[in-house]
Protein backbone atom coordinates (compact mmCIF):
# COMPACT_ATOMS: atom_id res chain seq x y z
CA UNK A 1 0.00 0.00 0.00
CA UNK A 2 0.93 3.70 -0.10
CA UNK A 3 2.48 3.92 3.39
CA UNK A 4 4.44 0.68 2.99
CA UNK A 5 6.13 2.12 -0.08
CA UNK A 6 7.11 5.21 1.90
CA UNK A 7 8.24 3.71 5.19
CA UNK A 8 9.16 0.12 4.35
CA UNK A 9 7.72 -3.24 5.30
CA UNK A 10 9.03 -3.40 8.86
CA UNK A 11 7.74 0.05 9.81
CA UNK A 12 4.42 -0.57 8.12
CA UNK A 13 3.85 -3.70 10.20
CA UNK A 14 5.33 -2.23 13.42
CA UNK A 15 4.11 1.35 13.12
CA UNK A 16 3.95 2.18 16.84
CA UNK A 17 7.43 0.81 17.49
CA UNK A 18 8.76 2.59 14.41
CA UNK A 19 7.37 5.94 15.57
CA UNK A 20 8.57 5.33 19.14
CA UNK A 21 12.08 4.54 17.86
CA UNK A 22 12.12 7.70 15.78
CA UNK A 23 10.95 9.86 18.68
CA UNK A 24 13.53 8.27 20.99
CA UNK A 25 16.17 9.02 18.36
CA UNK A 26 15.03 12.65 18.32
CA UNK A 27 15.29 12.82 22.12
CA UNK A 28 18.78 11.29 22.00
CA UNK A 29 19.93 13.75 19.33
CA UNK A 30 18.44 16.67 21.28
CA UNK A 31 20.32 15.54 24.39
CA UNK A 32 23.59 15.75 22.41
CA UNK A 33 22.55 19.25 21.31
CA UNK A 34 24.98 19.20 18.39
CA UNK A 35 23.46 21.69 15.95
CA UNK A 36 26.11 20.98 13.33
CA UNK A 37 25.13 17.29 13.37
CA UNK A 38 21.44 18.23 13.14
CA UNK A 39 22.08 20.48 10.15
CA UNK A 40 24.09 17.72 8.44
CA UNK A 41 21.41 15.11 9.07
CA UNK A 42 18.76 17.53 7.82
CA UNK A 43 20.63 18.33 4.60
CA UNK A 44 18.16 16.40 2.42
CA UNK A 45 15.09 17.95 4.03
CA UNK A 46 16.80 21.35 4.00
CA UNK A 47 17.46 21.02 0.29
CA UNK A 48 13.77 20.25 -0.24
CA UNK A 49 12.83 23.29 1.90
CA UNK A 50 15.23 25.51 -0.07
CA UNK A 51 13.57 24.44 -3.31
CA UNK A 52 10.18 25.35 -1.83
CA UNK A 53 11.61 28.75 -0.87
CA UNK A 54 13.04 29.29 -4.34
CA UNK A 55 9.74 28.46 -6.02
CA UNK A 56 7.49 30.24 -3.52
CA UNK A 57 9.26 33.56 -3.13
CA UNK A 58 9.24 33.28 0.67
CA UNK A 59 11.56 35.49 2.69
CA UNK A 60 13.72 33.75 5.26
CA UNK A 61 15.93 34.78 8.15
CA UNK A 62 18.05 33.02 10.74
CA UNK A 63 16.40 32.55 14.11
CA UNK A 64 17.05 31.02 17.53
CA UNK A 65 17.58 27.31 18.14
CA UNK A 66 19.38 26.87 14.80
CA UNK A 67 16.19 27.48 12.85
CA UNK A 68 15.42 29.52 9.75
CA UNK A 69 12.00 31.19 9.66
CA UNK A 70 10.36 31.70 6.25
CA UNK A 71 7.32 33.88 5.66
CA UNK A 72 5.36 35.20 2.72
CA UNK A 73 5.42 33.93 -0.82
CA UNK A 74 3.05 31.39 -2.23
CA UNK A 75 3.64 28.47 0.09
CA UNK A 76 1.59 25.80 -1.64
CA UNK A 77 3.22 22.92 0.18
CA UNK A 78 2.71 19.61 -1.64
CA UNK A 79 2.77 17.60 1.57
CA UNK A 80 -0.27 16.09 3.27
CA UNK A 81 0.83 17.16 6.76
CA UNK A 82 1.71 20.69 5.65
CA UNK A 83 -1.49 21.89 4.04
CA UNK A 84 -2.60 25.39 4.96
CA UNK A 85 0.29 26.12 7.37
CA UNK A 86 -1.34 29.43 8.37
CA UNK A 87 -4.18 27.45 9.97
CA UNK A 88 -1.77 25.22 11.83
CA UNK A 89 0.69 27.80 13.15
CA UNK A 90 3.34 26.77 10.63
CA UNK A 91 5.20 23.80 9.23
CA UNK A 92 8.80 22.72 9.78
CA UNK A 93 10.82 20.93 7.12
CA UNK A 94 14.33 20.12 8.28
CA UNK A 95 15.70 23.30 9.86
CA UNK A 96 13.19 25.59 8.09
CA UNK A 97 10.00 26.84 9.71
CA UNK A 98 7.39 28.01 7.19
CA UNK A 99 4.82 30.30 8.76
CA UNK A 100 2.25 32.80 7.59
CA UNK A 101 3.28 36.44 7.92
CA UNK A 102 0.33 37.05 10.27
CA UNK A 103 1.63 34.58 12.87
CA UNK A 104 3.76 35.97 15.70
CA UNK A 105 6.77 33.70 16.13
CA UNK A 106 7.62 33.54 19.84
CA UNK A 107 10.54 31.76 21.46
CA UNK A 108 8.14 29.08 22.71
CA UNK A 109 6.79 28.42 19.21
CA UNK A 110 10.29 28.43 17.73
CA UNK A 111 11.50 25.98 20.39
CA UNK A 112 8.53 23.73 19.57
CA UNK A 113 9.45 23.83 15.89
CA UNK A 114 13.11 23.13 16.70
CA UNK A 115 12.01 19.87 18.34
CA UNK A 116 10.42 18.97 15.01
CA UNK A 117 13.78 19.75 13.43
CA UNK A 118 15.42 17.20 15.75
CA UNK A 119 12.70 14.74 14.71
CA UNK A 120 13.58 15.36 11.06
CA UNK A 121 17.23 14.68 11.93
CA UNK A 122 16.30 11.42 13.66
CA UNK A 123 14.32 10.39 10.58
CA UNK A 124 17.32 11.14 8.35
CA UNK A 125 19.57 9.16 10.69
CA UNK A 126 17.26 6.20 9.97
CA UNK A 127 17.44 6.84 6.21
CA UNK A 128 13.85 8.08 5.97
CA UNK A 129 13.27 10.71 3.29
CA UNK A 130 10.90 13.69 3.33
CA UNK A 131 7.96 11.53 2.28
CA UNK A 132 8.64 8.84 4.90
CA UNK A 133 8.79 11.44 7.67
CA UNK A 134 5.48 12.86 6.46
CA UNK A 135 3.91 9.42 6.40
CA UNK A 136 5.07 8.66 9.95
CA UNK A 137 3.89 12.06 11.14
CA UNK A 138 0.47 11.42 9.58
CA UNK A 139 0.24 7.93 11.11
CA UNK A 140 1.22 9.28 14.56
CA UNK A 141 -2.17 10.93 15.08
CA UNK A 142 -4.61 12.94 13.05
CA UNK A 143 -5.09 15.90 15.36
CA UNK A 144 -2.32 17.95 16.90
CA UNK A 145 -3.24 16.98 20.44
CA UNK A 146 -3.21 13.26 19.59
CA UNK A 147 -0.11 13.37 17.38
CA UNK A 148 2.94 11.87 19.09
CA UNK A 149 5.33 14.19 17.22
CA UNK A 150 3.41 17.22 18.49
CA UNK A 151 3.27 15.82 22.01
CA UNK A 152 7.05 15.43 22.04
CA UNK A 153 7.50 18.99 20.75
CA UNK A 154 5.23 20.38 23.47
CA UNK A 155 1.55 21.05 22.92
CA UNK A 156 1.41 24.34 24.78
CA UNK A 157 4.52 25.70 23.05
CA UNK A 158 3.04 24.68 19.69
CA UNK A 159 -0.17 26.57 20.51
CA UNK A 160 -2.32 23.46 20.80
CA UNK A 161 -4.90 23.14 23.53
CA UNK A 162 -3.06 21.85 26.55
PDB file of C-alpha atoms in Angstrom:
ATOM      1  CA  UNK A   1       0.000   0.000   0.000  1.00  0.00           C
ATOM      2  CA  UNK A   2       0.927   3.703  -0.100  1.00  0.00           C
ATOM      3  CA  UNK A   3       2.480   3.918   3.390  1.00  0.00           C
ATOM      4  CA  UNK A   4       4.436   0.677   2.994  1.00  0.00           C
ATOM      5  CA  UNK A   5       6.128   2.119  -0.083  1.00  0.00           C
ATOM      6  CA  UNK A   6       7.115   5.211   1.904  1.00  0.00           C
ATOM      7  CA  UNK A   7       8.238   3.712   5.192  1.00  0.00           C
ATOM      8  CA  UNK A   8       9.164   0.121   4.345  1.00  0.00           C
ATOM      9  CA  UNK A   9       7.718  -3.238   5.300  1.00  0.00           C
ATOM     10  CA  UNK A  10       9.026  -3.401   8.860  1.00  0.00           C
ATOM     11  CA  UNK A  11       7.742   0.045   9.807  1.00  0.00           C
ATOM     12  CA  UNK A  12       4.421  -0.570   8.116  1.00  0.00           C
ATOM     13  CA  UNK A  13       3.851  -3.696  10.200  1.00  0.00           C
ATOM     14  CA  UNK A  14       5.327  -2.229  13.421  1.00  0.00           C
ATOM     15  CA  UNK A  15       4.113   1.354  13.122  1.00  0.00           C
ATOM     16  CA  UNK A  16       3.954   2.182  16.843  1.00  0.00           C
ATOM     17  CA  UNK A  17       7.431   0.812  17.486  1.00  0.00           C
ATOM     18  CA  UNK A  18       8.756   2.593  14.407  1.00  0.00           C
ATOM     19  CA  UNK A  19       7.372   5.945  15.575  1.00  0.00           C
ATOM     20  CA  UNK A  20       8.571   5.329  19.137  1.00  0.00           C
ATOM     21  CA  UNK A  21      12.080   4.537  17.864  1.00  0.00           C
ATOM     22  CA  UNK A  22      12.125   7.698  15.775  1.00  0.00           C
ATOM     23  CA  UNK A  23      10.946   9.856  18.679  1.00  0.00           C
ATOM     24  CA  UNK A  24      13.533   8.275  20.991  1.00  0.00           C
ATOM     25  CA  UNK A  25      16.167   9.019  18.356  1.00  0.00           C
ATOM     26  CA  UNK A  26      15.032  12.647  18.322  1.00  0.00           C
ATOM     27  CA  UNK A  27      15.292  12.822  22.122  1.00  0.00           C
ATOM     28  CA  UNK A  28      18.780  11.294  22.003  1.00  0.00           C
ATOM     29  CA  UNK A  29      19.935  13.753  19.335  1.00  0.00           C
ATOM     30  CA  UNK A  30      18.444  16.667  21.276  1.00  0.00           C
ATOM     31  CA  UNK A  31      20.321  15.537  24.393  1.00  0.00           C
ATOM     32  CA  UNK A  32      23.586  15.749  22.414  1.00  0.00           C
ATOM     33  CA  UNK A  33      22.545  19.254  21.309  1.00  0.00           C
ATOM     34  CA  UNK A  34      24.976  19.196  18.385  1.00  0.00           C
ATOM     35  CA  UNK A  35      23.458  21.692  15.951  1.00  0.00           C
ATOM     36  CA  UNK A  36      26.110  20.979  13.332  1.00  0.00           C
ATOM     37  CA  UNK A  37      25.127  17.292  13.373  1.00  0.00           C
ATOM     38  CA  UNK A  38      21.443  18.228  13.144  1.00  0.00           C
ATOM     39  CA  UNK A  39      22.080  20.484  10.154  1.00  0.00           C
ATOM     40  CA  UNK A  40      24.092  17.725   8.443  1.00  0.00           C
ATOM     41  CA  UNK A  41      21.411  15.107   9.073  1.00  0.00           C
ATOM     42  CA  UNK A  42      18.763  17.526   7.821  1.00  0.00           C
ATOM     43  CA  UNK A  43      20.631  18.330   4.602  1.00  0.00           C
ATOM     44  CA  UNK A  44      18.156  16.397   2.418  1.00  0.00           C
ATOM     45  CA  UNK A  45      15.088  17.953   4.034  1.00  0.00           C
ATOM     46  CA  UNK A  46      16.803  21.352   4.002  1.00  0.00           C
ATOM     47  CA  UNK A  47      17.462  21.022   0.292  1.00  0.00           C
ATOM     48  CA  UNK A  48      13.771  20.254  -0.238  1.00  0.00           C
ATOM     49  CA  UNK A  49      12.834  23.289   1.905  1.00  0.00           C
ATOM     50  CA  UNK A  50      15.230  25.508  -0.072  1.00  0.00           C
ATOM     51  CA  UNK A  51      13.568  24.436  -3.313  1.00  0.00           C
ATOM     52  CA  UNK A  52      10.185  25.349  -1.834  1.00  0.00           C
ATOM     53  CA  UNK A  53      11.613  28.752  -0.873  1.00  0.00           C
ATOM     54  CA  UNK A  54      13.041  29.288  -4.336  1.00  0.00           C
ATOM     55  CA  UNK A  55       9.737  28.457  -6.024  1.00  0.00           C
ATOM     56  CA  UNK A  56       7.494  30.242  -3.521  1.00  0.00           C
ATOM     57  CA  UNK A  57       9.259  33.560  -3.129  1.00  0.00           C
ATOM     58  CA  UNK A  58       9.237  33.279   0.666  1.00  0.00           C
ATOM     59  CA  UNK A  59      11.558  35.492   2.694  1.00  0.00           C
ATOM     60  CA  UNK A  60      13.722  33.752   5.261  1.00  0.00           C
ATOM     61  CA  UNK A  61      15.932  34.776   8.146  1.00  0.00           C
ATOM     62  CA  UNK A  62      18.053  33.018  10.739  1.00  0.00           C
ATOM     63  CA  UNK A  63      16.401  32.551  14.115  1.00  0.00           C
ATOM     64  CA  UNK A  64      17.051  31.019  17.528  1.00  0.00           C
ATOM     65  CA  UNK A  65      17.583  27.313  18.142  1.00  0.00           C
ATOM     66  CA  UNK A  66      19.382  26.871  14.800  1.00  0.00           C
ATOM     67  CA  UNK A  67      16.189  27.475  12.848  1.00  0.00           C
ATOM     68  CA  UNK A  68      15.421  29.525   9.754  1.00  0.00           C
ATOM     69  CA  UNK A  69      12.004  31.190   9.664  1.00  0.00           C
ATOM     70  CA  UNK A  70      10.357  31.699   6.250  1.00  0.00           C
ATOM     71  CA  UNK A  71       7.317  33.884   5.661  1.00  0.00           C
ATOM     72  CA  UNK A  72       5.358  35.198   2.719  1.00  0.00           C
ATOM     73  CA  UNK A  73       5.424  33.925  -0.815  1.00  0.00           C
ATOM     74  CA  UNK A  74       3.055  31.393  -2.232  1.00  0.00           C
ATOM     75  CA  UNK A  75       3.636  28.470   0.086  1.00  0.00           C
ATOM     76  CA  UNK A  76       1.587  25.801  -1.636  1.00  0.00           C
ATOM     77  CA  UNK A  77       3.223  22.924   0.179  1.00  0.00           C
ATOM     78  CA  UNK A  78       2.713  19.606  -1.637  1.00  0.00           C
ATOM     79  CA  UNK A  79       2.769  17.604   1.572  1.00  0.00           C
ATOM     80  CA  UNK A  80      -0.273  16.086   3.269  1.00  0.00           C
ATOM     81  CA  UNK A  81       0.834  17.156   6.762  1.00  0.00           C
ATOM     82  CA  UNK A  82       1.709  20.688   5.646  1.00  0.00           C
ATOM     83  CA  UNK A  83      -1.493  21.889   4.042  1.00  0.00           C
ATOM     84  CA  UNK A  84      -2.601  25.394   4.961  1.00  0.00           C
ATOM     85  CA  UNK A  85       0.287  26.124   7.372  1.00  0.00           C
ATOM     86  CA  UNK A  86      -1.342  29.429   8.373  1.00  0.00           C
ATOM     87  CA  UNK A  87      -4.180  27.450   9.973  1.00  0.00           C
ATOM     88  CA  UNK A  88      -1.773  25.220  11.830  1.00  0.00           C
ATOM     89  CA  UNK A  89       0.693  27.800  13.148  1.00  0.00           C
ATOM     90  CA  UNK A  90       3.335  26.768  10.628  1.00  0.00           C
ATOM     91  CA  UNK A  91       5.196  23.799   9.230  1.00  0.00           C
ATOM     92  CA  UNK A  92       8.797  22.718   9.778  1.00  0.00           C
ATOM     93  CA  UNK A  93      10.822  20.926   7.124  1.00  0.00           C
ATOM     94  CA  UNK A  94      14.334  20.121   8.276  1.00  0.00           C
ATOM     95  CA  UNK A  95      15.702  23.303   9.860  1.00  0.00           C
ATOM     96  CA  UNK A  96      13.191  25.585   8.094  1.00  0.00           C
ATOM     97  CA  UNK A  97       9.998  26.844   9.710  1.00  0.00           C
ATOM     98  CA  UNK A  98       7.389  28.010   7.193  1.00  0.00           C
ATOM     99  CA  UNK A  99       4.823  30.304   8.755  1.00  0.00           C
ATOM    100  CA  UNK A 100       2.248  32.795   7.588  1.00  0.00           C
ATOM    101  CA  UNK A 101       3.284  36.439   7.921  1.00  0.00           C
ATOM    102  CA  UNK A 102       0.333  37.051  10.268  1.00  0.00           C
ATOM    103  CA  UNK A 103       1.627  34.576  12.874  1.00  0.00           C
ATOM    104  CA  UNK A 104       3.762  35.967  15.697  1.00  0.00           C
ATOM    105  CA  UNK A 105       6.775  33.700  16.129  1.00  0.00           C
ATOM    106  CA  UNK A 106       7.619  33.543  19.836  1.00  0.00           C
ATOM    107  CA  UNK A 107      10.541  31.763  21.460  1.00  0.00           C
ATOM    108  CA  UNK A 108       8.136  29.080  22.706  1.00  0.00           C
ATOM    109  CA  UNK A 109       6.795  28.419  19.207  1.00  0.00           C
ATOM    110  CA  UNK A 110      10.293  28.428  17.732  1.00  0.00           C
ATOM    111  CA  UNK A 111      11.499  25.976  20.392  1.00  0.00           C
ATOM    112  CA  UNK A 112       8.529  23.727  19.570  1.00  0.00           C
ATOM    113  CA  UNK A 113       9.450  23.830  15.887  1.00  0.00           C
ATOM    114  CA  UNK A 114      13.109  23.131  16.696  1.00  0.00           C
ATOM    115  CA  UNK A 115      12.009  19.872  18.343  1.00  0.00           C
ATOM    116  CA  UNK A 116      10.416  18.966  15.006  1.00  0.00           C
ATOM    117  CA  UNK A 117      13.781  19.745  13.430  1.00  0.00           C
ATOM    118  CA  UNK A 118      15.419  17.197  15.754  1.00  0.00           C
ATOM    119  CA  UNK A 119      12.695  14.741  14.712  1.00  0.00           C
ATOM    120  CA  UNK A 120      13.585  15.362  11.059  1.00  0.00           C
ATOM    121  CA  UNK A 121      17.227  14.684  11.926  1.00  0.00           C
ATOM    122  CA  UNK A 122      16.304  11.423  13.658  1.00  0.00           C
ATOM    123  CA  UNK A 123      14.323  10.392  10.578  1.00  0.00           C
ATOM    124  CA  UNK A 124      17.315  11.138   8.353  1.00  0.00           C
ATOM    125  CA  UNK A 125      19.569   9.162  10.689  1.00  0.00           C
ATOM    126  CA  UNK A 126      17.261   6.195   9.975  1.00  0.00           C
ATOM    127  CA  UNK A 127      17.435   6.837   6.206  1.00  0.00           C
ATOM    128  CA  UNK A 128      13.845   8.079   5.966  1.00  0.00           C
ATOM    129  CA  UNK A 129      13.267  10.705   3.292  1.00  0.00           C
ATOM    130  CA  UNK A 130      10.904  13.690   3.330  1.00  0.00           C
ATOM    131  CA  UNK A 131       7.959  11.534   2.285  1.00  0.00           C
ATOM    132  CA  UNK A 132       8.639   8.844   4.903  1.00  0.00           C
ATOM    133  CA  UNK A 133       8.790  11.444   7.675  1.00  0.00           C
ATOM    134  CA  UNK A 134       5.480  12.856   6.458  1.00  0.00           C
ATOM    135  CA  UNK A 135       3.910   9.416   6.401  1.00  0.00           C
ATOM    136  CA  UNK A 136       5.071   8.655   9.955  1.00  0.00           C
ATOM    137  CA  UNK A 137       3.892  12.062  11.141  1.00  0.00           C
ATOM    138  CA  UNK A 138       0.475  11.421   9.585  1.00  0.00           C
ATOM    139  CA  UNK A 139       0.243   7.930  11.108  1.00  0.00           C
ATOM    140  CA  UNK A 140       1.222   9.277  14.559  1.00  0.00           C
ATOM    141  CA  UNK A 141      -2.166  10.928  15.079  1.00  0.00           C
ATOM    142  CA  UNK A 142      -4.606  12.938  13.046  1.00  0.00           C
ATOM    143  CA  UNK A 143      -5.085  15.900  15.363  1.00  0.00           C
ATOM    144  CA  UNK A 144      -2.318  17.948  16.901  1.00  0.00           C
ATOM    145  CA  UNK A 145      -3.240  16.975  20.441  1.00  0.00           C
ATOM    146  CA  UNK A 146      -3.209  13.257  19.587  1.00  0.00           C
ATOM    147  CA  UNK A 147      -0.110  13.372  17.380  1.00  0.00           C
ATOM    148  CA  UNK A 148       2.936  11.871  19.087  1.00  0.00           C
ATOM    149  CA  UNK A 149       5.329  14.188  17.223  1.00  0.00           C
ATOM    150  CA  UNK A 150       3.405  17.216  18.494  1.00  0.00           C
ATOM    151  CA  UNK A 151       3.272  15.825  22.014  1.00  0.00           C
ATOM    152  CA  UNK A 152       7.054  15.432  22.040  1.00  0.00           C
ATOM    153  CA  UNK A 153       7.498  18.991  20.748  1.00  0.00           C
ATOM    154  CA  UNK A 154       5.235  20.381  23.473  1.00  0.00           C
ATOM    155  CA  UNK A 155       1.547  21.045  22.921  1.00  0.00           C
ATOM    156  CA  UNK A 156       1.414  24.340  24.784  1.00  0.00           C
ATOM    157  CA  UNK A 157       4.517  25.697  23.052  1.00  0.00           C
ATOM    158  CA  UNK A 158       3.038  24.681  19.689  1.00  0.00           C
ATOM    159  CA  UNK A 159      -0.166  26.569  20.510  1.00  0.00           C
ATOM    160  CA  UNK A 160      -2.323  23.463  20.801  1.00  0.00           C
ATOM    161  CA  UNK A 161      -4.901  23.141  23.531  1.00  0.00           C
ATOM    162  CA  UNK A 162      -3.058  21.847  26.549  1.00  0.00           C
TER     163      UNK A 162
END
